[in-house]
Coordinates of C-alpha atoms in Angstrom, one line a residue:
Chain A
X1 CA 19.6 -7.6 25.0
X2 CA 23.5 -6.4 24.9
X3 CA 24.8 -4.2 27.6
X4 CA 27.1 -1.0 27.2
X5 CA 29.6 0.1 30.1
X6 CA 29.5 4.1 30.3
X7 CA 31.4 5.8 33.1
X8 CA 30.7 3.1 35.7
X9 CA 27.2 2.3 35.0
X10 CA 26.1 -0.2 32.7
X11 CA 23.3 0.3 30.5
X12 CA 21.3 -2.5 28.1
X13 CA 20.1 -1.5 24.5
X14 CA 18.8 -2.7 21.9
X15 CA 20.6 -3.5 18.5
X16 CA 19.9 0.2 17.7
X17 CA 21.5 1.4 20.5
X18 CA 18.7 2.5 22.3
X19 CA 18.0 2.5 25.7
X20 CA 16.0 -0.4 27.4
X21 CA 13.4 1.1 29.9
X22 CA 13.1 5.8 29.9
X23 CA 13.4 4.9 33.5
X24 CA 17.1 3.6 33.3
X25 CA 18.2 7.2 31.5
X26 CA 20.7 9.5 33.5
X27 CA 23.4 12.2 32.8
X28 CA 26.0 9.2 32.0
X29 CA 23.6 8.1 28.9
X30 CA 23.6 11.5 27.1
X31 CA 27.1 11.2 27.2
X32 CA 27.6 7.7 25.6
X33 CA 25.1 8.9 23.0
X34 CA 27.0 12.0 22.3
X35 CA 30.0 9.9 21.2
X36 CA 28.0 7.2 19.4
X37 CA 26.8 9.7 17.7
X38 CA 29.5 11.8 16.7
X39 CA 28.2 14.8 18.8
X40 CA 31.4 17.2 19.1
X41 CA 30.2 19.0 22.2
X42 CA 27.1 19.3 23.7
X43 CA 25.7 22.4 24.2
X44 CA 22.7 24.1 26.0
X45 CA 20.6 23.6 22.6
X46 CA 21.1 19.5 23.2
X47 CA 20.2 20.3 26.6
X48 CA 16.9 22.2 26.1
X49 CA 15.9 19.5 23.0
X50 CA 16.1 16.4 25.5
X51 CA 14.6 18.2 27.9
X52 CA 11.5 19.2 26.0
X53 CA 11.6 15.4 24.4
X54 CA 11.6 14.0 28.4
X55 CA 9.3 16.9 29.4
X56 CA 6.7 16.1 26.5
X57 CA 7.3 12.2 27.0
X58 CA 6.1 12.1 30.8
X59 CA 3.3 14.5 30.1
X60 CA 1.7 12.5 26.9
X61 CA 3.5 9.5 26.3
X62 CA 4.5 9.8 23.2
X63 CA 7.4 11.5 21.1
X64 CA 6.3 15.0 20.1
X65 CA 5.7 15.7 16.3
X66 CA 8.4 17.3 14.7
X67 CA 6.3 20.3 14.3
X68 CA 6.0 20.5 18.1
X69 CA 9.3 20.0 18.9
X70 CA 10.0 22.5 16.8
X71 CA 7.7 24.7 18.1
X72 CA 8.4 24.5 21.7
X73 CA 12.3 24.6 21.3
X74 CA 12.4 27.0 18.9
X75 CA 14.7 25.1 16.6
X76 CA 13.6 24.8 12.9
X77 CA 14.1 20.7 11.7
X78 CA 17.6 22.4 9.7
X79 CA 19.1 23.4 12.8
X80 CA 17.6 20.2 15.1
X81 CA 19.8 18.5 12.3
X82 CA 22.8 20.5 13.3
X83 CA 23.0 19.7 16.6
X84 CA 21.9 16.1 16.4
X85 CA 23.4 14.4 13.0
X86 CA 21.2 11.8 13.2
X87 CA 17.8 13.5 13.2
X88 CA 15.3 14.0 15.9
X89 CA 14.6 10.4 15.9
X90 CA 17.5 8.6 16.2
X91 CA 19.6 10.9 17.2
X92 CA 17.6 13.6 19.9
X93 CA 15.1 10.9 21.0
X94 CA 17.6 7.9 21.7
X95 CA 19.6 10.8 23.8
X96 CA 16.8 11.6 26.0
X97 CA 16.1 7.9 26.8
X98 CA 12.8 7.7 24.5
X99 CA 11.4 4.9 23.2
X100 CA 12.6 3.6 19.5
X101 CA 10.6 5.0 16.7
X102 CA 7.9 2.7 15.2
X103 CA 6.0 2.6 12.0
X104 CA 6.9 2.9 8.3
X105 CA 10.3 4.8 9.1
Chain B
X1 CA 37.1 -10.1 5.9
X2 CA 39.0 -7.2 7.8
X3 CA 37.4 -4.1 8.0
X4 CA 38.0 -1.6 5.0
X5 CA 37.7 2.2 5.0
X6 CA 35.6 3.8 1.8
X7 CA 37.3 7.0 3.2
X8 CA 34.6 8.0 5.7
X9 CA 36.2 8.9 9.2
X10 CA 33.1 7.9 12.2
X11 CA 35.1 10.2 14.4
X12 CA 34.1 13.5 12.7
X13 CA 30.8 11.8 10.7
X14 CA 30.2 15.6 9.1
X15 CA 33.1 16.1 7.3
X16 CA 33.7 15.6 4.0
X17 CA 29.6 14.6 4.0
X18 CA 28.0 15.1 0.8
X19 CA 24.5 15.0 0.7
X20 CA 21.0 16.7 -1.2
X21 CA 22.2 15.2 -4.3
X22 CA 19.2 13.5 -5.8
X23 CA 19.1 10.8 -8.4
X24 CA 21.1 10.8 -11.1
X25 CA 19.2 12.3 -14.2
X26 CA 17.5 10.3 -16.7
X27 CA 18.6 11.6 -19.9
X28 CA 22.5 10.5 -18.7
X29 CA 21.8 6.6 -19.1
X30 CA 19.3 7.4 -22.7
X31 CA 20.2 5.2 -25.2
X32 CA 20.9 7.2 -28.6
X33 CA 18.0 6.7 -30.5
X34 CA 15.6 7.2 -27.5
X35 CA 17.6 11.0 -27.0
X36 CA 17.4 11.9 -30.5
X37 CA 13.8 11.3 -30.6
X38 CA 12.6 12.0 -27.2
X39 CA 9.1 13.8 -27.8
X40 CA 8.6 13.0 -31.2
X41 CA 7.4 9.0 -31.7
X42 CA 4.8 8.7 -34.0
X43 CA 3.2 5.3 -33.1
X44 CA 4.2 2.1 -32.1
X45 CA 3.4 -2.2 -32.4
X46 CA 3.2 -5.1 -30.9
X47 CA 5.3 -7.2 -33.0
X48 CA 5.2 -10.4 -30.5
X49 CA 4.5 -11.1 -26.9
X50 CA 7.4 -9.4 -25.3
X51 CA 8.5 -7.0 -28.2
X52 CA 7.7 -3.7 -29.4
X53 CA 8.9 -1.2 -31.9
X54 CA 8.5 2.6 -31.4
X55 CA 8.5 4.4 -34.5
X56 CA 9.6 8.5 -34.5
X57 CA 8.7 11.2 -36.9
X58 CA 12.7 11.1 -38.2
X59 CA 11.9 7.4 -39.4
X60 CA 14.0 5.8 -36.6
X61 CA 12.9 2.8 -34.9
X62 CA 13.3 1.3 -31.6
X63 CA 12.6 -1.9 -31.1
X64 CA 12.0 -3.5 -27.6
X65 CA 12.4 -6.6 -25.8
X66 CA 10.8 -7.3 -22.4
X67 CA 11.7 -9.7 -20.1
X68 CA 10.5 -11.3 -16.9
X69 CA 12.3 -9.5 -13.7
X70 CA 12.7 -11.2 -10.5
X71 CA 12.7 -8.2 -8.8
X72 CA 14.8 -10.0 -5.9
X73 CA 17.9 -10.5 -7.5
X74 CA 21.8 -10.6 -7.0
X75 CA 24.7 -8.5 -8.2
X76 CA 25.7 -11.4 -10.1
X77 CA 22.2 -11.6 -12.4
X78 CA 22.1 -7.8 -12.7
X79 CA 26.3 -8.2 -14.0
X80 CA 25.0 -10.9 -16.4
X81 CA 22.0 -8.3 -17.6
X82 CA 24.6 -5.4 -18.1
X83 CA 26.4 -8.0 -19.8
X84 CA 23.8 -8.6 -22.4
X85 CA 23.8 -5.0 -23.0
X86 CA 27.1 -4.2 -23.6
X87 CA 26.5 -7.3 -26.4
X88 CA 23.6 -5.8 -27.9
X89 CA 22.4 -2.4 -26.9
X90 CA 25.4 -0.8 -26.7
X91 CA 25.7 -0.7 -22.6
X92 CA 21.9 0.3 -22.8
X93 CA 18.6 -1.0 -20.5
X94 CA 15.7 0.4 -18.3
X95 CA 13.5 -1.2 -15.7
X96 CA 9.4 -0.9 -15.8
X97 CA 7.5 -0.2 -13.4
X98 CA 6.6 -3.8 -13.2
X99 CA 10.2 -4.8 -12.2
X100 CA 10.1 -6.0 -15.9
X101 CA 13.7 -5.8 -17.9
X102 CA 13.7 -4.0 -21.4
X103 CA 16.5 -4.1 -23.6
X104 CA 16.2 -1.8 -26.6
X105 CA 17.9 -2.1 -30.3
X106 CA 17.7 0.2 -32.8
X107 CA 17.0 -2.0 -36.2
X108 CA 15.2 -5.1 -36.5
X109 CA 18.3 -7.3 -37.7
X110 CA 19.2 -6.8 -33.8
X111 CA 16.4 -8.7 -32.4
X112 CA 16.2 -11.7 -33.3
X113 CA 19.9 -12.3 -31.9
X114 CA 19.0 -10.5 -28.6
X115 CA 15.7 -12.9 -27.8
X116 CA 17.7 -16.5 -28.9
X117 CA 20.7 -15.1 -26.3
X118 CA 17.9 -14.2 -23.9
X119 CA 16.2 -17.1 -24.1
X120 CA 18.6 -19.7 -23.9
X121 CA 19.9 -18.3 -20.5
X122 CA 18.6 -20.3 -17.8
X123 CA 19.4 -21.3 -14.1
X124 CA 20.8 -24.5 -12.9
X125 CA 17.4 -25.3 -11.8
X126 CA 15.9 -24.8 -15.1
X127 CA 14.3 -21.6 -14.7
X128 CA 14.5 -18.9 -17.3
X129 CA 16.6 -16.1 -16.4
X130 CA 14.9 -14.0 -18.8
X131 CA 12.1 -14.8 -20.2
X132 CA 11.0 -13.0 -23.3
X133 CA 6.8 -11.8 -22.7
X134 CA 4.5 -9.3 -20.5
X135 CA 3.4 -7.1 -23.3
X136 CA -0.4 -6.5 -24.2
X137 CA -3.1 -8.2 -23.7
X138 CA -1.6 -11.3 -21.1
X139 CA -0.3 -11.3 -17.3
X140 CA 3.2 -9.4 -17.1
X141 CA 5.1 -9.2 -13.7
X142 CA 3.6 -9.6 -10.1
X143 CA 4.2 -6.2 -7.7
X144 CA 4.9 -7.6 -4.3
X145 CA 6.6 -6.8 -1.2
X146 CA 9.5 -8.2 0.9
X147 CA 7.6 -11.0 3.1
X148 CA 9.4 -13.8 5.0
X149 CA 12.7 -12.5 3.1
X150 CA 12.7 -8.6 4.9
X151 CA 9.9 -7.6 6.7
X152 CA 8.8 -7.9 10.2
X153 CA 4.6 -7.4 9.8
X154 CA 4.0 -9.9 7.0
X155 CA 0.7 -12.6 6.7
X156 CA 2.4 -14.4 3.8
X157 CA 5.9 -14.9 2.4
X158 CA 6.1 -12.6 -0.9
X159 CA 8.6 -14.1 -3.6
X160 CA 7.5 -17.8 -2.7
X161 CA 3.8 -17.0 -3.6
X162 CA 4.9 -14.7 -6.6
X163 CA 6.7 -17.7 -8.3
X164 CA 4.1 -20.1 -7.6
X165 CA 1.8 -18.0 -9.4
X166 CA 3.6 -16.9 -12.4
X167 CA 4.8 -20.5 -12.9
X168 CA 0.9 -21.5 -13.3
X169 CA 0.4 -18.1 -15.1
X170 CA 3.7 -18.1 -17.2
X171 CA 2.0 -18.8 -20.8
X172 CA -0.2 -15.9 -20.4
X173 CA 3.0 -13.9 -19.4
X174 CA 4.8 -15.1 -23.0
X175 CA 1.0 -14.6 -24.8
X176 CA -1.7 -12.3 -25.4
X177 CA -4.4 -14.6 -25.8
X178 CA -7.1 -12.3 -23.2
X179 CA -9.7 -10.1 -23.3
X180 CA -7.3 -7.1 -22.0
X181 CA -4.2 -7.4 -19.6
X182 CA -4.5 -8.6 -16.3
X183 CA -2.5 -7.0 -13.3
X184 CA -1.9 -9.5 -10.5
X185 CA -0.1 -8.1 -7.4
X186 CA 0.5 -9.4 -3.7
X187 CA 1.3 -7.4 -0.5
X188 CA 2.1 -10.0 2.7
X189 CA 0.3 -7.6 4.6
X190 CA -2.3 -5.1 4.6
X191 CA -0.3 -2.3 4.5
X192 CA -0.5 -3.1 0.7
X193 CA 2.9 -1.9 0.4
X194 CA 2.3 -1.6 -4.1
X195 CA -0.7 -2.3 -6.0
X196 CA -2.7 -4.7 -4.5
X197 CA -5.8 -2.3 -3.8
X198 CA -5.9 -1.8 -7.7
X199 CA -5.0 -5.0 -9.9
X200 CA -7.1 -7.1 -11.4
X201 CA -6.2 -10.0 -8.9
X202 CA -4.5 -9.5 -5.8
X203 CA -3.0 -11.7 -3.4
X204 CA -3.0 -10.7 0.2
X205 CA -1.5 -11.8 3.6
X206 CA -4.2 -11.7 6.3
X207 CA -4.0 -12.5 10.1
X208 CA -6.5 -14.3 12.2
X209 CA -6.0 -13.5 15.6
X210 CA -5.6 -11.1 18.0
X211 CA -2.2 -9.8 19.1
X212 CA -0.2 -12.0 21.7
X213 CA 0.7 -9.0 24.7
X214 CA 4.2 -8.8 26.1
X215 CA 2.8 -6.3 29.2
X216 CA 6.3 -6.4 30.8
X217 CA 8.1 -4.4 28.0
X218 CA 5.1 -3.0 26.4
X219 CA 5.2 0.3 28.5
X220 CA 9.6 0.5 28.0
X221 CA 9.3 -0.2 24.2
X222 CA 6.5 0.9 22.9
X223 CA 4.4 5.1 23.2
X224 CA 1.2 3.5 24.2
X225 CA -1.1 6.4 22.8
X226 CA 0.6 5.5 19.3
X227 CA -0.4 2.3 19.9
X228 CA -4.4 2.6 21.1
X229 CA -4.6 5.1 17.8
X230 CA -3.1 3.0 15.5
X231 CA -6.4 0.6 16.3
X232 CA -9.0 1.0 13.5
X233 CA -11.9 -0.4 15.2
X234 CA -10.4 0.9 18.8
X235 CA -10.2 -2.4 20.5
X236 CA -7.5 -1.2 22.6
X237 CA -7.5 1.0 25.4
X238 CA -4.9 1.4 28.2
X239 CA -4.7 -0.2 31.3
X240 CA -2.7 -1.5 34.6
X241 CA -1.4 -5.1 34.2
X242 CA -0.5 -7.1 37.2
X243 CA 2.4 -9.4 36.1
X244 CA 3.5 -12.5 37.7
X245 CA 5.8 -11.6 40.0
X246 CA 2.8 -8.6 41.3
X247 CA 4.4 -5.5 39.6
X248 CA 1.7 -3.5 38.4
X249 CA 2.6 -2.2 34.6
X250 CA 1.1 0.5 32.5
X251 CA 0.1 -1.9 29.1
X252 CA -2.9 -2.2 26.2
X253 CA -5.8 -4.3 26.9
X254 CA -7.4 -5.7 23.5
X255 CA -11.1 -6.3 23.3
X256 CA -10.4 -9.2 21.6
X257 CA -14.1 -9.0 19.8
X258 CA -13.2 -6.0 18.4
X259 CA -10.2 -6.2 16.7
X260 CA -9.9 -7.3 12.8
X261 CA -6.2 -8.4 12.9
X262 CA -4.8 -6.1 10.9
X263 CA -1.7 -5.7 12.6
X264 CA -1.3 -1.8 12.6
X265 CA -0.9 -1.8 16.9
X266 CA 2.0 -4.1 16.0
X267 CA 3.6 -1.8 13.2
X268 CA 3.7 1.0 16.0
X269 CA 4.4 -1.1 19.2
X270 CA 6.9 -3.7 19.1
X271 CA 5.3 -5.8 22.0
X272 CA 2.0 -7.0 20.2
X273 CA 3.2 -9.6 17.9
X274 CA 0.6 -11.6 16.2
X275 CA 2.0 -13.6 13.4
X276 CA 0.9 -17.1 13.8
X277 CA 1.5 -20.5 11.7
X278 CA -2.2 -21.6 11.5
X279 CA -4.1 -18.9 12.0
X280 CA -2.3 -16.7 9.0
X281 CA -2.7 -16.6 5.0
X282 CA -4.1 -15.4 2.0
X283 CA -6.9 -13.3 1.2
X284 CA -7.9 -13.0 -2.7
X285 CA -9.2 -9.9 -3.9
X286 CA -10.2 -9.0 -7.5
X287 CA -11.8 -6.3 -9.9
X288 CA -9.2 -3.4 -9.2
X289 CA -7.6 -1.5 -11.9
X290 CA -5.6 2.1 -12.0
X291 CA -6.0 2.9 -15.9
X292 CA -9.4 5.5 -16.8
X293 CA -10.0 3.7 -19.8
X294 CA -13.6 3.3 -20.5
X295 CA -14.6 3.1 -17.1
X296 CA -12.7 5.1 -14.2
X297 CA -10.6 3.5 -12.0
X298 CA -11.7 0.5 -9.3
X299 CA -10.6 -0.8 -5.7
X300 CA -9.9 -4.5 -5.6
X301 CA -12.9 -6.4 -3.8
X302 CA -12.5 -9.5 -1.7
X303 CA -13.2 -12.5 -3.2
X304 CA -11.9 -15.3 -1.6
X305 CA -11.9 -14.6 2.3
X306 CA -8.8 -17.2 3.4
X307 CA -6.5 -19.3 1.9
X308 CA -3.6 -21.3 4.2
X309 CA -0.2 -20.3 4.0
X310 CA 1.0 -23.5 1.8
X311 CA 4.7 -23.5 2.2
X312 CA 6.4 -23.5 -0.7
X313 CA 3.9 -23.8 -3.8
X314 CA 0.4 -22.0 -2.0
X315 CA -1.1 -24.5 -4.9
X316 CA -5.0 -23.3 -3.6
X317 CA -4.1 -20.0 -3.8
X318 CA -2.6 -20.5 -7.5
X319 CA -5.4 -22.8 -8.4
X320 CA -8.2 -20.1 -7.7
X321 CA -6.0 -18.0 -9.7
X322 CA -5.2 -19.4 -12.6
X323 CA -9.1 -20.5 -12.6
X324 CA -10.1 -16.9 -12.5
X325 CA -8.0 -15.8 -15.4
X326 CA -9.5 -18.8 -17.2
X327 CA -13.1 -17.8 -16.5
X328 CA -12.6 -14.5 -17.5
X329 CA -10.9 -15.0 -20.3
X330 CA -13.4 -17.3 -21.8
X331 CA -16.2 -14.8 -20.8
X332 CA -15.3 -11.5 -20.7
X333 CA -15.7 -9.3 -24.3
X334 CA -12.4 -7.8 -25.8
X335 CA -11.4 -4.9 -23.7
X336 CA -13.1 -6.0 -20.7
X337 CA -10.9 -5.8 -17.8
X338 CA -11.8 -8.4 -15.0
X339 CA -13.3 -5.5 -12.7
X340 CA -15.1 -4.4 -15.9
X341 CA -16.5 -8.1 -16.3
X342 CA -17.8 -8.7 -13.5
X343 CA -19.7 -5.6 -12.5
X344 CA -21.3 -5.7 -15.9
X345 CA -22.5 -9.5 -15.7
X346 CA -23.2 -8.7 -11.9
X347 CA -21.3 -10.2 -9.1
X348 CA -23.1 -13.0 -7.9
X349 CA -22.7 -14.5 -11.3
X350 CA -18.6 -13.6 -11.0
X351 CA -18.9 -15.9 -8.1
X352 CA -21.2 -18.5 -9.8
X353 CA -18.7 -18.5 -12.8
X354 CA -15.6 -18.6 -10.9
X355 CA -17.1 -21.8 -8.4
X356 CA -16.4 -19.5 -5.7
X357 CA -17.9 -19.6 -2.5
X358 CA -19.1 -16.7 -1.0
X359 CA -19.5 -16.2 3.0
X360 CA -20.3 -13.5 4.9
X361 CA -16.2 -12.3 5.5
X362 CA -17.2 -10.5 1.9
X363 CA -20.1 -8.5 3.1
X364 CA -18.5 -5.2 3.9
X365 CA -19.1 -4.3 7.6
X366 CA -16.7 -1.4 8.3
X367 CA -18.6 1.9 9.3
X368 CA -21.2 3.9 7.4
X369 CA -19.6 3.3 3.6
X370 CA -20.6 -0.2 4.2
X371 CA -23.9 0.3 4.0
X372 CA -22.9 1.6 0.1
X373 CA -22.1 -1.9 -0.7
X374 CA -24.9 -3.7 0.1
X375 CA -27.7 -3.8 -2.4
X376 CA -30.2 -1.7 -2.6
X377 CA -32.3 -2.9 -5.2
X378 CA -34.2 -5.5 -6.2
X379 CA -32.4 -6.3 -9.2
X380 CA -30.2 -9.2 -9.3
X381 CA -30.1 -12.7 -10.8
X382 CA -31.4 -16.4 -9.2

C-alpha cells in the first residue's frame, strides 16, 4: 500500500486515502485529512465528531449509525455535512482513523 | 493527456458547488406527438416483433421500434444511436426498463426506413448493433449486473453469460412464437443486484466455499461486529488468532459447516475473500414473475443447483436454457407464464419435462419457512 509523508511522520493508506491500522492515527493525520479534504479550519465541532467516532469505535467496534452520531454529538446529518464536505463516512470517519466503509455504499 | 480544469477549484471544493438538483424532467426530452397526447391513448398493436403503434383519442399515431440494448456500451454506439435519431425521429429516443432502445415515428411511411437502417448496422464482428425484436409474447433483454467487468463480490462474469444466452435465445427475441413472454435475468452474485428473484429464468453466480481469512489485516480493515452480523446462518464468531510470527490478533473464526457461501461477510469485511476458479458458477432458478396477471406475483425457485463457470460461451448453462424455453413453449397453454406452467402441471413433472435432475441442493433448508415448501400432502404424480 502507498505511503503519505505528513509533518515528519509517514503514514500508509489505501487508494482511498484511508488510514492502514486505527492504531497508527495521531494529531498529524487529522491534519493531512483536513487538507485532503478541503477542510478550511478545524474547529471544536471536528474535534468533538472524531472524538465520539474513536470513543464509539474502541467501545463497540464498529462506526456508529448516523443516527447515533448524531445523537451523541448533537449535530443533525445537515450540519455533520458542513463541517466535513465529504460526509460522515468518508470524510469524519477517514479523520478519526476508522476503518473504510463496507457494503453496498 | 495534461490535466484540464472543468472550472472546479480542489482548494476551496464548496464554492461555486451546485448540488440538490435532481434529474432533469421527463417531459423536456418528449417527442411531439408523445406531449400532445400524453394521457389520452386509446389503444395500441403489435404490428411485428419489435414494433408497436400507439393510437390517441386526436387520431395520432405513434409508432415504435425496439431494439436489442447492450446495456454496456460506449460513447461511440450511444453517438451512432442519437445519430439515428436525428435521421428519423427528429433527435427523439427513450430507454426501457429492459435496457431495450425505442425509437419512435409518427406515421407509418417512417418505419419501414428506420428498421432497414437499423438492421443493416452491424459490428465488425458481425453482431447486430440493433436488432429490431423484444415485444410480446418472445424473450426481450436480459437484466444483469456488472460481474468480471466492475464488481468485486461476483460468482459469475455478467455480459459474457448475457450474450451467450441471447445468442441461443435471439430468434425468440426477434419472434413471438410462446405461450406468454419470458423474462430471463442474471445477477453474478446473490445480492441479485435486478430481477433475478422474479423472472421466469434466472441465471445466478453462486460460491462454493468458505471464505479464505486474512487474520493479519482483518481487525485494521474490517468492524468485526459488521462482519459476524452480516453472517446468515452465524458461522462466524470472533476470536484471537495467533499468526506466524506469535502476535496474537483480534479476527473471525468461520464454522466452516455452517456457512452457505454467500459472500455477505465479504461485502462488509474486505479480508474474507472467497471467489474461487473451480469451486464458483451458476445456479439456475425459474418460475418467478413481477406482473399480477391471473395469478399474483412468484419468487424464482432453484432449479438447477450448479453449473461451472465456462469461460467464454457457459454452453451448459445456455443449453439448459434454451431447453427450458423449448419445453415450455411446446407445453404450456397460451398465457401461461413458466411459473404459472409448472405449478399447475406440478413440479416434479417441470423437472421430468425439462430432463432435469433434481438433488437435494433444491430442498429448501433455511429456517422455519422451509418447512412451507416441502409437501404436505399426499398428492403428487409417479
Amino acid at each position: 500500500m502507498p505511503t503519505v509523508e505528513y509533518g515528519g511522520k509517514t503514514f500508509t493508506v489505501d487508494e482511498d486515502g484511508f488510514i492502514d491500522s486505527f492504531d497508527n492515527w495521531n494529531e498529524e493525520w487529522v491534519q493531512l485529512v483536513k487538507e485532503a479534504e478541503g477542510i478550511d479550519e478545524l474547529t471544536d465541532e471536528h474535534w468533538k465528531t472524531v472524538q465520539v467516532l474513536q470513543d464509539y469505535y474502541k467501545k463497540n467496534g464498529i462506526a456508529p449509525m448516523v443516527r447515533i452520531l448524531s445523537k451523541v454529538t448533537g449535530f443533525k446529518l445537515k450540519h455533520i455535512y458542513e463541517l466535513f464536505p465529504s460526509g460522515p463516512g468518508k470524510g469524519a470517519c477517514k479523520m478519526a482513523g476508522l476503518p473504510k466503509p463496507t457494503g453496498c455504499v | 493527456m495534461a490535466f484540464v480544469s472543468s472550472g472546479y477549484n480542489p482548494a476551496k471544493p464548496m464554492e461555486n458547488r451546485i448540488t440538490d438538483i435532481g434529474p432533469r424532467k421527463y417531459d423536456e426530452f418528449y417527442p411531439p406527438v408523445i406531449k400532445k397526447n400524453k394521457g389520452k391513448w386509446l389503444y395500441h398493436e403489435i404490428l411485428q416483433p419489435g414494433v408497436l403503434v400507439h393510437v390517441a383519442e386526436s387520431g395520432d399515431e405513434v409508432y415504435t421500434v425496439r431494439v436489442g440494448g447492450i446495456r454496456l456500451m460506449s460513447v461511440t454506439l450511444i453517438r451512432e444511436v442519437c445519430d439515428i435519431a436525428d435521421k428519423h425521429c427528429d433527435g427523439h429516443l427513450r430507454f426501457t426498463t429492459r435496457n431495450n432502445i425505442e425509437f419512435m415515428v409518427d406515421s407509418k411511411d417512417k418505419v419501414q426506413p428506420l428498421i432497414d437502417d437499423l438492421e443493416s448496422r452491424k459490428f465488425k464482428g458481425g453482431s447486430f448493433k440493433f436488432p429490431v425484436g423484444g415485444t410480446g409474447a418472445g424473450v426481450t433483454n436480459i437484466v444483469h449486473t456488472q460481474g468480471w467487468i466492475h464488481c468485486h463480490t461476483p460468482a459469475t462474469d455478467a455480459s459474457g453469460p448475457v450474450k451467450a444466452t441471447m445468442d441461443v435465445l435471439f430468434d425468440d427475441f426477434k419472434n413471438m412464437r410462446l405461450p406468454a413472454h419470458v423474462r430471463v435475468s442474471l445477477a453474478c452474485c446473490l445480492n441479485m443486484c435486478g430481477a433475478v428473484h422474479c423472472s421466469d429464468i434466472a441465471i445466478l453466480g453462486y460460491h462454493r466455499k468458505p471464505p479464505l481469512m486474512d487474520h493479519e489485516y482483518l481487525d485494521k480493515m474490517c468492524e468485526i461486529p459488521l462482519a459476524i452480523a452480516s453472517c446468515p446462518t452465524a458461522a462466524l464468531k470472533p476470536g484471537k488468532v495467533e499468526l506466524a510470527d506469535g502476535t496474537s490478533v483480534k479476527s473471525i473464526l468461520v464454522n466452516e459447516p455452517r456457512c452457505m457461501f454467500c459472500g455477505n461477510c465479504y461485502t462488509m469485511c474486505p479480508s474474507m475473500p472467497l471467489a474461487d476458479t473451480e469451486g464458483d458458477g451458476i445456479v439456475i432458478m425459474a418460475g418467478g414473475k413481477v406482473s399480477n396477471r391471473i395469478s399474483a406475483p412468484k419468487f424464482s425457485k432453484v432449479v438447477v443447483a450448479f453449473f461451472p463457470n465456462e469461460v467464454p460461451r457457459w454452453p451448459q448453462t445456455t443449453n439448459c436454457i434454451k431447453n427450458m424455453i423449448e419445453v415450455y413453449a411446446a407445453d404450456a397453454r397460451k398465457y401461461e407464464r413458466l411459473g404459472e406452467w409448472a405449478e399447475r402441471i406440478g413440479w416434479e413433472r417441470f423437472f421430468e419435462k425439462c430432463e432435469l435432475d433434481f438433488t437435494h441442493h433444491l430442498i429448501d433448508d433455511f429456517r422455519d419457512p422451509a418447512y412451507y415448501t416441502w409437501r404436505q400432502t399426499t398428492q403428487f404424480k409417479f
